[in-house]
CSV table of C-alpha atoms in Angstrom, one decimal:
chain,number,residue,atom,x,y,z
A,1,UNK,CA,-65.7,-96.3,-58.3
A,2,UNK,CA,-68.9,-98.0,-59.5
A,3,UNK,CA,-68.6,-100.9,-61.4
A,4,UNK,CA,-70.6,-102.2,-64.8
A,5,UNK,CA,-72.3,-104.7,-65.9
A,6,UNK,CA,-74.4,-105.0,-69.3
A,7,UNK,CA,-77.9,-105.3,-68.1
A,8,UNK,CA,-79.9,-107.8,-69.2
A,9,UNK,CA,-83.2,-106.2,-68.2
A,10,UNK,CA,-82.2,-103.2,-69.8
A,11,UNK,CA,-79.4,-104.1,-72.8
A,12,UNK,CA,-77.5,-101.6,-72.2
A,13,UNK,CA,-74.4,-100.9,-70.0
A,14,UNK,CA,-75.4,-99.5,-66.6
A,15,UNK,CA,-73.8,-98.9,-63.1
A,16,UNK,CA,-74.1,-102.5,-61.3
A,17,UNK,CA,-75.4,-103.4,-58.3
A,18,UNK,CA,-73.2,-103.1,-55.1
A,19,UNK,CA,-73.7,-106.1,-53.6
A,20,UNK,CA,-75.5,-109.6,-54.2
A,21,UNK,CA,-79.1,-108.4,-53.2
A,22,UNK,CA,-80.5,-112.0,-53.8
A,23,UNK,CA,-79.3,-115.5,-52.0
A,24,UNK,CA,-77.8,-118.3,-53.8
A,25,UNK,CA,-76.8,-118.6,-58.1
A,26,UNK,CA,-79.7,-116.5,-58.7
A,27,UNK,CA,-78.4,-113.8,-56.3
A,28,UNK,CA,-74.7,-113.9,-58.0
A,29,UNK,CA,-76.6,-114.1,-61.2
A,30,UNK,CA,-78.3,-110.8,-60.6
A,31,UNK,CA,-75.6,-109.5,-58.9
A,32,UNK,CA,-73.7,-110.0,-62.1
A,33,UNK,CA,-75.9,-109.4,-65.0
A,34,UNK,CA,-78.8,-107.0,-63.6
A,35,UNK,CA,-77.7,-103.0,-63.4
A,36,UNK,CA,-78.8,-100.7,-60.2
A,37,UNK,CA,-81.5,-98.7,-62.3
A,38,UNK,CA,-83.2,-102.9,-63.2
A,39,UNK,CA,-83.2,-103.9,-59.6
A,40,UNK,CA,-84.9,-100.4,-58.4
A,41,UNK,CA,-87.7,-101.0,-61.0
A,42,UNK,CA,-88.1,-104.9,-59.7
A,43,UNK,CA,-87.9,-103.5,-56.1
A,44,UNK,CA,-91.1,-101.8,-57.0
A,45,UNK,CA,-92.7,-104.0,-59.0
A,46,UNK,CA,-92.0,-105.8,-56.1
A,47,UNK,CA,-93.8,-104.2,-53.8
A,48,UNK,CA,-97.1,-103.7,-55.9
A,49,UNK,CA,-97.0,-107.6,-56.2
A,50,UNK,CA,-96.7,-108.4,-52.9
A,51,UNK,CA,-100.0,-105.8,-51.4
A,52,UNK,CA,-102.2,-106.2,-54.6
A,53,UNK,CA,-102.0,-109.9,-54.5
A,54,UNK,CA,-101.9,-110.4,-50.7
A,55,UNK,CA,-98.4,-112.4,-50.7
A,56,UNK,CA,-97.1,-113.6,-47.1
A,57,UNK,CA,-93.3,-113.9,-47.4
A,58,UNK,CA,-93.7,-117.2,-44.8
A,59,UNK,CA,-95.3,-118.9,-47.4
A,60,UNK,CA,-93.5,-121.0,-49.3
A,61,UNK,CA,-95.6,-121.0,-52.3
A,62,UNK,CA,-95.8,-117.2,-52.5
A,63,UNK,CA,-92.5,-117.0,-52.4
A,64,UNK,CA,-91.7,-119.3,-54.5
A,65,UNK,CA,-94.2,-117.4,-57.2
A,66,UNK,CA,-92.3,-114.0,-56.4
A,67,UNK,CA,-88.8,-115.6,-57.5
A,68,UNK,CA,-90.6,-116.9,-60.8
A,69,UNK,CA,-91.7,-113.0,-61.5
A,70,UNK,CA,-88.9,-111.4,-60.6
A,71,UNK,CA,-86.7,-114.1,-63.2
A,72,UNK,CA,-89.2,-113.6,-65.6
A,73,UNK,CA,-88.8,-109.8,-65.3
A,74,UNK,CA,-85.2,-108.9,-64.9
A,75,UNK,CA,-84.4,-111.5,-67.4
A,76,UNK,CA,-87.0,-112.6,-70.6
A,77,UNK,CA,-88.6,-109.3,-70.3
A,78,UNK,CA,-92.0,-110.4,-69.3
A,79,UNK,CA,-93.8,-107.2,-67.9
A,80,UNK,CA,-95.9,-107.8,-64.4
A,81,UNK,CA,-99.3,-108.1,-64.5
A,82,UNK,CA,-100.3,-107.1,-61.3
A,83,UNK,CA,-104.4,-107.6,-60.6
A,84,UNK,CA,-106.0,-104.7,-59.3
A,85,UNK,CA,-103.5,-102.2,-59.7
A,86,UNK,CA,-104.8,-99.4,-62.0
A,87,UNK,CA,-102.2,-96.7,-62.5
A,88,UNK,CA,-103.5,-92.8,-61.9
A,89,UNK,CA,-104.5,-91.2,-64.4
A,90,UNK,CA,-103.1,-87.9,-65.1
């Protein structure tokens, strides 16, 4: 059985995730307040982030900027501006 959480990102009530996906408070934090359906749309957000802007996951600046996103996303809201990235058009 899946448990719930009510999602921050998404105010509503949403399957949670199945285990802490993040280190540390932040990680229980997420693991707590952020639904499965939040984290999949970070994950790719994510991803977009990393290529378009060139990130290197040794670094711990860019690292460091990638926490401040992801916070700023799951939690206030704040949608990613990614430079560069231009959606197809259909």
């Amino acid at each position: 059985m899946s448990r719930t959480v009510f999602c921050q990102h998404l105010k509503k009530d949403a399957p949670g995730l199945d285990f802490q996906p993040y280190p540390g408070e932040l990680g229980k934090k997420i693991f707590n307040e952020i639904s499965k359906e939040a984290w999949a749309k970070w994950m790719s957000k994510q991803i977009m982030l990393i290529n378009e802007n060139k990130l290197n996951m040794m670094n711990q600046e860019h690292r460091a900027y990638l926490e401040q996103q992801m916070e700023a996303y799951l939690f206030q809201g704040e949608d990613i501006k990614i430079e560069g990235y231009k959606p197809v058009q259909k």
